[in-house]
Amino acid sequence: MLNLDDVKKIKSSVRLSDCTTATDREVTIEKSWVNNLLSTRVVNRSDHSLRIREVVLFSGDMPLAPDTPFYGEGFQMLTQYGGTLALPYVIGAYGKDRDFFRIPETPFHENLWTVYNLMALSPSHEEHLLMAFTSCNRFSGEFRFRNSYIEVIMDTEDLELGPGQSWELEQFMFSSGANRDLLFQELAECLNRNHPRMLYPEIPTGWCSYYCLRPITAEGLYENARSMVQRIPELKRIQIDGGYAAADGDFLIPSVTLGNDVKTISEGIRATKIEAAGYLSPFIVEPGSKLFLEHPDWLVQDQEGKPFNGIGQKKKLPEKQWYMLDGTHPEAQNYLRSAVRVMHDEWGWRYFKLDFLQYGALPGCRYDKQATRIEAFRSAMKVIVDEVGHDSFILGCNAPFWPLLGLVHGNRVTNDIARDWKHVSGNAKELFPRNWQNDTLWYNDPDVIVLERVTFRNQTISGEVIEKKSDISDQEFEFHKAVIVASGGMILSGDLIPSLSEENIGVLKKLLPPTDKAAYFDDETYTIGRIKLEDRYLICVFNFDDQPKDIVISLEGSYRVYDFWTDEEVGTYTNTMKLNSLEPHCAKVLYYEVHGNL
């Protein structure tokens, strides 16, 4: 088994931009262990500057079997990794980090899988292992592997280290133990020491326009606000989501289809006694936008000094391919600062969803040549947080996870939801390995809850209008509802409130206020999740399979068990409870009282 003593003996190295390895005379790596935490300092001992591509903290064949199960984080929200060291796979619909965002690979990545900042291993019949970087102020960490060969890397982005100069690298943690959840708890404590968590007095609830109001209009927002007051005021706020601006990057210019300016709309929503909440994507800039045309120098550049959009999500339409706002440019920072000030002071927003944040941390040439992309991202985020974060809720979305630490109150941890099994099951697989982050690093946002079928009309490039109806069964709705319960995080509705059935209004009321408690699962199949509340224990049971499934639930004693949604008694059970033939793609949420032992 791999242990801390083994790790401490592994030699480190420094890889230069020309793909050579620095000699010990050129660069020294100073390591300092305090218990299971490592601090590292890199010193240039030569008489000339060195461009350092990456620092290898540890590398080599480890005493781990190739069939060892693992979980690895992606650099950002849309990517996660699982499987075994020999047969890894991507969790999620968008492939590897480098597949989706087209980040260039180096020769050092060849024939190796890469995960970012966190790697958890579960060797057969041995203790769990957790390797993770516990800070992300300047550099990002990587774990690369193939079978039993593993590298622990600090990406230093080809920065120049002058003679006699040194860098402090990010802190690293190695832990092992029988209880995997306790290892993640230890990690959260370390992350919070290095990046103190931003606190907010409640988990926000609300309604989101994106999943049911297309195109977004002023009257559509007013109609839902009025209906919320009458039917479910507990949701409290309307999140005016993407689509209100004329173009990506032009935050303060409304779309011509909106029907009014955003200040007037926000005032109209508040007049109904519902809070107006907002959205912006601070780093993406659309070709043809006013920002792009007037201030191309504020954007991340290519090697020739021109605005750079050769990275990030590949759009079907080239004219829609996004450019990136340079988080180190003083005028770009002033632009962000003034924009959120208008939203806060004039529009009255006290809730900001910040989307597509990954684009603030992608490679490119920036105004500050000495800043890493992590520093560029964090400095721009800090501009927003310093301006409005004192009294407003800050929600991250599509974000680079470790660079985001300490900069948001809440964070989306799954892909967008859709009313089909692919997204419902996929979001569960993305959410559950991140449940440990809820109410430790931030409040998890599992995306909105959708309870009713809709038909969307989309126009193709050729102009053809295609209707897309929801393809989701009643059982899959039950699964989705249970996922939201198991998340313990934010609750936002994604259905039109005026047409929502009374039954589904009741479902929303059952979920409010949020519990703030994410489920702990019995094992990594994520079949049985448990939540301990003050007065009751919740049990969330999931059947991911395409066939009915018998599921046995262990109980510590005798209890009357109830259905969470109806409060109807299911039965009395001693030590175990068996669900016979739980339908495929279905889930149950059950509960029993804390003091209900018979």
XYZ file of C-alpha atoms in Angstrom:
598
model
C 0.000 0.000 0.000
C 1.171 3.538 -0.757
C 1.825 5.437 2.475
C 3.185 8.812 3.514
C 6.685 7.501 4.147
C 6.772 6.145 0.588
C 5.682 9.514 -0.789
C 8.322 11.435 1.166
C 11.094 9.366 -0.431
C 10.062 10.130 -4.019
C 12.444 12.490 -5.793
C 11.192 15.696 -7.427
C 12.254 17.382 -10.667
C 11.755 20.558 -12.688
C 10.788 20.475 -16.350
C 11.746 23.447 -18.490
C 9.956 25.005 -21.458
C 12.270 23.280 -23.923
C 11.091 19.929 -22.498
C 14.415 19.252 -20.783
C 14.829 18.597 -17.081
C 16.722 21.155 -14.996
C 19.811 19.967 -13.187
C 20.189 20.093 -9.409
C 22.782 22.832 -9.862
C 20.259 24.964 -11.756
C 17.184 24.496 -9.581
C 16.628 23.169 -6.085
C 13.307 22.028 -4.657
C 12.945 22.584 -0.934
C 10.256 20.461 0.729
C 8.903 20.914 4.221
C 6.447 18.410 5.697
C 4.247 19.195 8.702
C 2.402 16.002 9.477
C 0.730 15.130 6.143
C 0.947 18.621 4.588
C 3.736 19.590 2.225
C 5.031 23.090 1.504
C 7.389 23.429 -1.467
C 9.774 26.158 -2.558
C 11.571 26.232 -5.912
C 14.838 28.205 -6.114
C 16.820 29.155 -9.223
C 20.478 28.587 -8.228
C 21.858 29.377 -11.671
C 23.206 32.660 -13.065
C 20.529 32.911 -15.749
C 16.751 33.001 -16.014
C 14.846 29.756 -16.542
C 11.439 29.253 -18.069
C 9.798 26.519 -16.031
C 6.954 24.564 -17.538
C 6.113 22.444 -14.495
C 7.431 21.131 -11.221
C 7.168 17.396 -10.599
C 6.601 16.879 -6.891
C 6.429 13.100 -7.173
C 6.600 10.627 -10.038
C 7.110 6.922 -10.534
C 5.532 3.502 -10.261
C 3.481 3.356 -7.078
C 2.515 0.273 -5.036
C -1.016 0.393 -6.434
C -2.713 -2.229 -8.584
C -3.835 -1.076 -12.053
C -7.411 -2.060 -11.121
C -7.466 0.430 -8.209
C -10.660 2.539 -8.386
C -10.150 6.295 -8.320
C -12.002 9.599 -8.514
C -10.354 12.719 -9.938
C -11.564 16.286 -10.211
C -11.584 18.186 -13.459
C -10.092 21.628 -13.737
C -13.620 22.999 -14.043
C -17.279 22.212 -13.492
C -17.974 20.172 -16.613
C -15.250 17.564 -16.122
C -14.713 14.761 -13.610
C -13.002 11.404 -13.866
C -13.583 7.901 -12.508
C -12.930 4.235 -13.196
C -9.646 2.525 -12.380
C -6.021 3.470 -12.938
C -5.941 1.072 -15.892
C -9.383 1.919 -17.278
C -10.245 5.539 -16.506
C -13.300 7.246 -17.939
C -14.858 10.692 -18.059
C -17.823 11.520 -15.836
C -20.009 13.959 -17.750
C -20.999 14.731 -21.318
C -18.142 16.941 -22.489
C -15.061 14.745 -22.466
C -11.737 15.597 -20.871
C -10.769 19.140 -19.950
C -8.557 19.304 -23.005
C -11.242 17.852 -25.299
C -13.860 20.447 -24.501
C -11.754 23.577 -24.026
C -9.050 22.691 -26.545
C -6.264 23.447 -24.060
C -2.962 22.522 -25.714
C -1.190 19.439 -24.414
C 2.547 19.238 -23.828
C 4.806 16.270 -24.608
C 4.645 15.480 -20.895
C 0.928 14.653 -21.183
C 1.365 12.051 -23.899
C -0.046 8.593 -23.072
C -1.123 9.748 -19.601
C -4.535 10.596 -18.177
C -4.741 13.923 -16.366
C -6.959 14.960 -13.456
C -6.720 18.171 -11.474
C -6.003 19.155 -7.873
C -7.668 16.099 -6.264
C -7.251 12.358 -6.698
C -8.951 9.841 -4.390
C -7.953 6.166 -4.568
C -9.692 3.115 -3.110
C -7.315 0.125 -3.214
C -9.022 -3.228 -2.695
C -9.105 -4.322 0.986
C -6.954 -1.339 2.015
C -7.482 2.164 3.344
C -8.665 4.949 1.066
C -6.017 7.378 -0.150
C -6.519 11.063 -0.847
C -3.979 13.257 -2.612
C -4.913 16.893 -3.122
C -3.602 20.409 -3.374
C -4.987 22.460 -0.509
C -4.424 25.903 -1.990
C -4.715 27.539 -5.407
C -3.446 31.099 -5.243
C -1.097 31.079 -8.222
C -0.658 27.616 -9.702
C -2.869 24.652 -10.555
C -2.085 21.053 -9.671
C -2.321 17.982 -11.883
C -2.198 14.231 -11.368
C -1.132 12.232 -14.418
C -1.186 8.459 -14.507
C -1.123 5.283 -16.522
C -1.708 2.025 -14.643
C 0.514 2.190 -11.534
C 2.625 5.091 -12.795
C 1.596 8.427 -11.217
C 2.937 11.974 -11.456
C 1.995 14.830 -9.110
C 2.547 18.084 -10.989
C 2.481 21.810 -10.318
C 1.782 23.656 -13.578
C 4.005 26.758 -13.597
C 2.882 27.855 -17.087
C 6.337 28.449 -18.626
C 6.910 31.429 -16.333
C 10.397 32.862 -16.042
C 12.236 32.382 -12.754
C 15.167 34.764 -12.492
C 18.581 33.892 -11.047
C 18.393 33.746 -7.269
C 14.608 34.037 -7.325
C 12.189 31.531 -5.795
C 8.545 30.509 -5.936
C 6.341 29.192 -3.163
C 4.187 26.456 -4.643
C 0.714 25.403 -3.539
C 0.291 23.286 -0.413
C -0.187 19.543 -0.928
C -1.897 16.953 1.282
C -1.567 13.162 1.443
C -4.022 11.305 3.691
C -5.267 7.772 4.185
C -8.012 6.215 6.258
C -10.861 3.740 6.409
C -13.564 6.417 6.159
C -13.511 8.211 2.807
C -15.932 10.909 3.977
C -13.604 11.877 6.834
C -10.733 12.305 4.366
C -12.802 14.780 2.374
C -13.747 16.536 5.610
C -10.049 16.899 6.425
C -9.412 18.265 2.951
C -12.208 20.825 3.293
C -10.712 22.057 6.564
C -7.317 22.529 4.913
C -8.824 24.317 1.911
C -10.756 26.663 4.178
C -7.638 27.542 6.162
C -5.896 28.598 2.968
C -8.995 30.096 1.321
C -11.458 31.186 4.035
C -14.982 30.432 2.970
C -17.308 33.301 2.097
C -20.312 33.012 4.392
C -23.923 33.909 3.681
C -26.730 33.746 6.258
C -29.031 31.477 4.221
C -29.148 29.169 1.234
C -30.884 31.230 -1.448
C -34.020 29.932 -3.114
C -35.766 31.215 -6.197
C -36.990 30.779 -9.749
C -34.753 30.748 -12.829
C -35.884 32.046 -16.197
C -33.508 29.996 -18.354
C -35.323 26.644 -18.505
C -38.832 27.791 -19.342
C -38.896 31.407 -20.536
C -37.430 31.566 -24.048
C -36.994 34.211 -25.215
C -36.779 36.050 -21.938
C -39.209 38.991 -21.796
C -40.160 41.614 -19.248
C -43.798 40.492 -19.165
C -42.786 36.863 -18.719
C -40.696 37.820 -15.689
C -43.523 39.940 -14.219
C -46.056 37.159 -14.736
C -43.930 34.649 -12.868
C -43.209 37.130 -10.076
C -46.919 37.762 -9.555
C -47.647 34.047 -9.557
C -44.853 33.356 -7.073
C -46.386 35.823 -4.613
C -49.727 34.042 -4.857
C -48.571 30.422 -5.035
C -45.108 29.986 -3.503
C -43.557 33.132 -1.983
C -41.013 30.885 -0.212
C -38.949 30.911 -3.421
C -38.231 34.604 -2.681
C -36.396 35.710 -5.836
C -36.339 35.647 -9.622
C -32.976 34.876 -11.186
C -32.918 36.871 -14.432
C -30.704 34.441 -16.307
C -28.764 34.634 -19.554
C -30.431 36.184 -22.590
C -31.279 39.641 -21.249
C -28.163 41.357 -22.678
C -27.712 42.436 -26.294
C -24.445 40.486 -26.589
C -22.038 38.564 -24.426
C -19.761 41.163 -22.890
C -22.260 44.030 -23.188
C -23.733 43.477 -19.721
C -25.567 46.780 -19.452
C -27.171 46.863 -22.920
C -30.533 45.022 -22.993
C -31.632 42.704 -25.770
C -34.117 44.271 -28.186
C -36.542 41.414 -27.469
C -36.528 42.011 -23.709
C -39.274 44.631 -23.795
C -37.736 47.027 -21.278
C -34.459 47.999 -19.667
C -33.183 45.785 -16.851
C -33.426 48.490 -14.182
C -37.148 48.950 -14.888
C -37.692 45.185 -14.996
C -35.899 44.707 -11.673
C -38.003 47.460 -10.112
C -41.147 45.838 -11.498
C -40.221 42.486 -9.969
C -39.493 44.070 -6.587
C -42.843 45.877 -6.728
C -44.480 42.452 -6.403
C -42.428 41.820 -3.202
C -40.146 39.344 -5.010
C -36.397 39.978 -5.114
C -34.772 40.587 -8.504
C -31.583 38.539 -8.867
C -29.105 38.745 -11.694
C -26.678 37.088 -14.072
C -23.542 37.984 -15.983
C -20.744 36.128 -17.714
C -17.789 38.354 -16.823
C -15.131 36.762 -19.030
C -16.795 35.902 -22.358
C -16.871 38.472 -25.157
C -18.890 37.950 -28.300
C -17.566 39.021 -31.716
C -19.567 42.026 -32.825
C -20.235 43.171 -29.281
C -19.621 46.815 -28.389
C -16.921 45.694 -25.969
C -15.080 43.731 -28.664
C -15.292 46.502 -31.253
C -14.256 49.350 -28.957
C -11.747 47.705 -26.617
C -9.989 44.762 -28.285
C -6.914 45.532 -26.158
C -8.858 44.473 -23.039
C -9.019 40.900 -24.322
C -6.650 37.971 -23.931
C -4.269 38.101 -26.914
C -2.505 35.608 -29.164
C 1.251 35.572 -29.776
C 0.867 38.285 -32.438
C -0.984 40.641 -30.113
C -4.440 40.112 -31.602
C -7.591 39.128 -29.648
C -7.450 35.372 -29.088
C -10.367 32.956 -29.431
C -8.594 29.774 -30.468
C -9.398 28.082 -27.189
C -12.522 27.249 -25.229
C -15.756 25.674 -26.428
C -15.845 25.279 -30.216
C -18.975 26.986 -31.520
C -20.897 25.780 -34.553
C -20.933 29.341 -35.878
C -17.448 30.926 -36.122
C -18.899 34.395 -35.584
C -20.111 33.222 -32.173
C -16.741 31.898 -30.992
C -16.039 33.717 -27.743
C -13.062 35.876 -26.884
C -11.897 36.280 -23.286
C -11.721 39.371 -21.106
C -8.223 39.798 -19.658
C -8.544 39.697 -15.877
C -5.178 41.432 -15.422
C -5.923 44.476 -17.599
C -6.642 47.524 -15.374
C -9.311 48.907 -17.710
C -10.994 45.510 -18.015
C -11.081 45.334 -14.235
C -12.596 48.829 -14.106
C -15.211 47.714 -16.639
C -16.236 44.780 -14.443
C -16.231 46.974 -11.352
C -18.430 49.657 -12.909
C -20.811 47.099 -14.436
C -21.556 45.257 -11.189
C -21.792 48.607 -9.381
C -24.610 49.627 -11.750
C -26.309 46.272 -11.234
C -26.010 46.625 -7.480
C -26.659 50.347 -6.941
C -29.065 51.150 -9.800
C -30.705 47.819 -10.619
C -30.895 46.780 -6.967
C -29.449 43.292 -7.400
C -28.226 41.500 -4.293
C -27.596 38.149 -5.988
C -25.164 37.602 -8.849
C -24.863 34.402 -10.868
C -21.456 34.526 -12.583
C -21.436 32.116 -15.520
C -18.778 30.731 -17.895
C -16.092 31.581 -15.351
C -13.757 29.001 -16.883
C -12.971 31.538 -19.600
C -11.149 33.690 -17.070
C -8.596 30.926 -16.434
C -7.763 29.658 -19.925
C -4.290 30.091 -21.463
C -3.359 33.129 -23.550
C -1.223 36.278 -23.509
C -2.297 38.817 -20.917
C -1.538 42.418 -20.021
C 0.415 41.327 -16.932
C 3.074 39.038 -18.387
C 4.106 37.766 -14.953
C 0.618 36.709 -13.867
C -0.474 33.108 -14.165
C -3.922 32.359 -15.523
C -4.924 31.445 -11.965
C -3.859 34.876 -10.725
C -5.635 36.538 -13.662
C -8.858 34.740 -12.794
C -8.681 35.377 -9.061
C -7.789 39.057 -9.420
C -10.775 39.722 -11.695
C -13.112 37.741 -9.445
C -11.866 39.694 -6.453
C -12.799 42.936 -8.232
C -16.417 41.739 -8.387
C -16.467 40.316 -4.867
C -14.919 43.442 -3.340
C -17.478 45.637 -5.087
C -20.718 43.772 -4.310
C -19.932 40.727 -2.168
C -20.363 42.563 1.140
C -24.164 42.310 0.944
C -24.848 40.166 -2.126
C -24.855 36.440 -2.781
C -22.196 35.404 -5.305
C -22.861 32.203 -7.272
C -20.203 30.648 -9.495
C -21.109 28.593 -12.553
C -19.065 26.747 -15.175
C -16.091 27.671 -13.049
C -12.558 26.407 -12.528
C -13.069 24.775 -9.124
C -9.840 25.201 -7.182
C -9.118 28.740 -8.492
C -12.634 29.685 -7.301
C -11.960 28.787 -3.655
C -12.878 31.539 -1.204
C -14.448 33.754 -3.889
C -18.116 32.660 -3.953
C -20.940 31.815 -1.576
C -22.397 29.153 -3.873
C -21.162 27.094 -6.804
C -22.820 25.061 -9.544
C -21.464 21.525 -9.391
C -23.314 19.861 -12.298
C -24.065 20.308 -15.959
C -27.257 22.097 -17.012
C -30.364 20.060 -16.374
C -32.743 18.993 -19.158
C -35.965 17.070 -19.046
C -34.514 13.731 -20.161
C -32.833 10.716 -18.559
C -29.399 11.517 -19.971
C -29.221 14.765 -18.039
C -31.120 13.606 -14.951
C -28.849 10.584 -14.411
C -25.750 12.393 -15.633
C -26.206 15.250 -13.180
C -26.584 12.756 -10.324
C -23.285 11.100 -11.271
C -21.621 14.519 -11.344
C -23.212 15.785 -8.133
C -22.770 12.922 -5.700
C -18.928 12.803 -5.752
C -19.036 16.542 -4.972
C -21.542 16.326 -2.110
C -18.683 16.793 0.375
C -18.246 20.348 -0.904
C -21.733 21.458 0.174
C -21.664 23.757 3.218
C -17.928 23.216 3.537
C -16.416 25.087 0.566
C -19.654 26.789 -0.531
C -23.334 25.974 -0.969
C -23.676 23.470 -3.800
C -25.997 24.400 -6.638
C -27.309 21.194 -8.320
C -29.040 23.349 -10.963
C -32.762 23.932 -10.985
C -35.482 21.429 -10.249
C -37.834 20.802 -13.178
C -41.130 19.063 -12.538
C -43.198 19.362 -15.715
C -42.758 18.606 -19.400
C -42.309 21.426 -21.892
C -41.901 21.884 -25.649
C -39.104 24.151 -26.887
C -38.945 25.600 -30.377
C -35.428 26.088 -31.728
C -34.369 27.558 -35.034
C -31.565 25.900 -36.997
C -28.867 27.751 -38.940
C -30.925 27.281 -42.112
C -33.967 28.845 -40.448
C -35.970 25.659 -39.908
C -37.983 25.654 -36.685
C -37.755 22.375 -34.770
C -39.971 21.459 -31.847
C -38.331 19.492 -29.075
C -40.621 17.886 -26.530
C -39.530 16.645 -23.124
C -38.543 12.984 -23.139
C -38.800 12.061 -19.470
C -40.906 9.482 -17.612
C -42.716 9.864 -14.305
C -40.123 7.576 -12.694
C -37.307 9.784 -13.983
C -38.993 12.840 -12.474
C -38.990 10.963 -9.131
C -35.273 10.280 -9.587
C -34.597 13.956 -10.317
C -36.566 15.083 -7.243
C -34.547 12.717 -5.070
C -31.284 14.053 -6.503
C -32.248 17.568 -5.396
C -33.017 16.269 -1.891
C -29.685 14.429 -1.753
C -27.757 17.534 -2.787
C -28.733 19.479 0.337
C -27.937 22.690 -1.536
C -29.698 25.470 -3.378
C -33.311 25.180 -4.541
C -34.418 27.006 -7.685
C -37.482 26.177 -9.746
C -37.156 25.886 -13.521
C -40.838 25.642 -14.474
C -43.342 28.352 -15.334
C -44.952 29.105 -11.984
C -48.416 30.126 -13.327
C -48.923 26.747 -15.025
C -47.253 24.554 -12.384
C -49.665 21.947 -11.015
C -50.806 22.115 -7.403
C -49.111 18.762 -6.837
C -45.774 20.147 -7.987
C -46.220 23.356 -5.997
C -46.503 20.950 -3.066
C -43.239 19.269 -4.113
C -41.446 22.626 -4.056
C -42.889 23.459 -0.646
C -41.596 20.106 0.644
C -38.079 21.106 -0.416
C -38.162 24.506 1.291
C -36.246 25.735 3.107
C -33.199 23.773 1.880
C -31.850 21.312 4.435
C -28.199 22.416 4.031
C -27.273 18.732 4.510
C -25.937 16.689 1.615
C -26.346 12.911 1.595
C -23.549 10.572 2.633
C -23.634 7.427 0.535
C -23.088 3.855 1.703
C -20.647 3.224 -1.154
C -19.457 4.551 -4.503
C -22.413 3.009 -6.385
C -24.454 5.940 -4.990
C -27.467 3.698 -4.449
C -28.270 4.585 -0.831
C -27.698 8.070 0.552
C -28.387 9.167 4.116
C -29.060 12.597 5.596
C -29.263 13.284 9.335
C -31.533 16.206 10.194
C -32.456 17.470 13.642
C -35.697 15.526 13.868
C -35.378 12.786 11.277
C -33.138 10.679 9.087
C -33.688 10.823 5.333
C -32.820 7.892 3.081
C -32.497 8.518 -0.653
C -32.553 5.335 -2.744
C -31.589 5.403 -6.437
C -31.938 2.870 -9.233
C -29.663 3.975 -12.086
C -30.290 0.684 -13.905
C -32.496 -0.021 -16.903
C -34.145 -2.931 -15.038
C -36.097 -3.194 -11.759
C -33.850 -3.653 -8.758
C -34.199 -5.092 -5.244
C -32.428 -2.864 -2.722
C -31.726 -3.744 0.916
C -31.299 -0.807 3.323
C -29.627 -1.322 6.691
C -31.226 0.223 9.777
C -29.849 0.459 13.286
C -32.949 -0.613 15.191
C -36.710 -0.764 14.604
C -38.471 2.196 12.971
C -41.669 3.301 11.348
C -40.609 4.452 7.906
C -42.484 7.120 5.922
C -42.551 8.419 2.362
C -40.916 11.863 2.251
C -43.277 13.378 -0.316
C -46.618 12.129 1.075
C -45.793 11.482 4.764
C -47.606 8.162 4.393
C -46.283 5.308 6.539
C -44.470 2.706 4.436
C -44.122 0.159 7.230
C -42.207 -0.853 10.331
C -38.762 -2.379 9.845
C -36.116 -3.869 12.117
C -32.400 -3.697 11.175
C -33.089 -3.916 7.441
C -35.644 -2.691 4.954
C -36.023 -4.164 1.480
C -37.371 -2.296 -1.509
C -38.648 -4.919 -3.914
C -38.366 -4.217 -7.627
C -37.664 -0.494 -7.482
C -38.549 0.626 -10.989
C -35.760 1.452 -13.443
C -34.628 5.097 -13.523
C -36.569 5.672 -10.317
C -35.784 6.798 -6.773
C -37.447 6.909 -3.385
C -36.996 9.339 -0.519
C -37.913 7.854 2.858
C -37.556 9.034 6.440
C -37.824 7.918 10.015
C -37.783 9.997 13.156
C -34.595 10.427 15.184
C -36.370 9.296 18.343
C -38.671 6.887 16.555
C -36.903 3.670 17.626
C -39.634 1.219 18.619
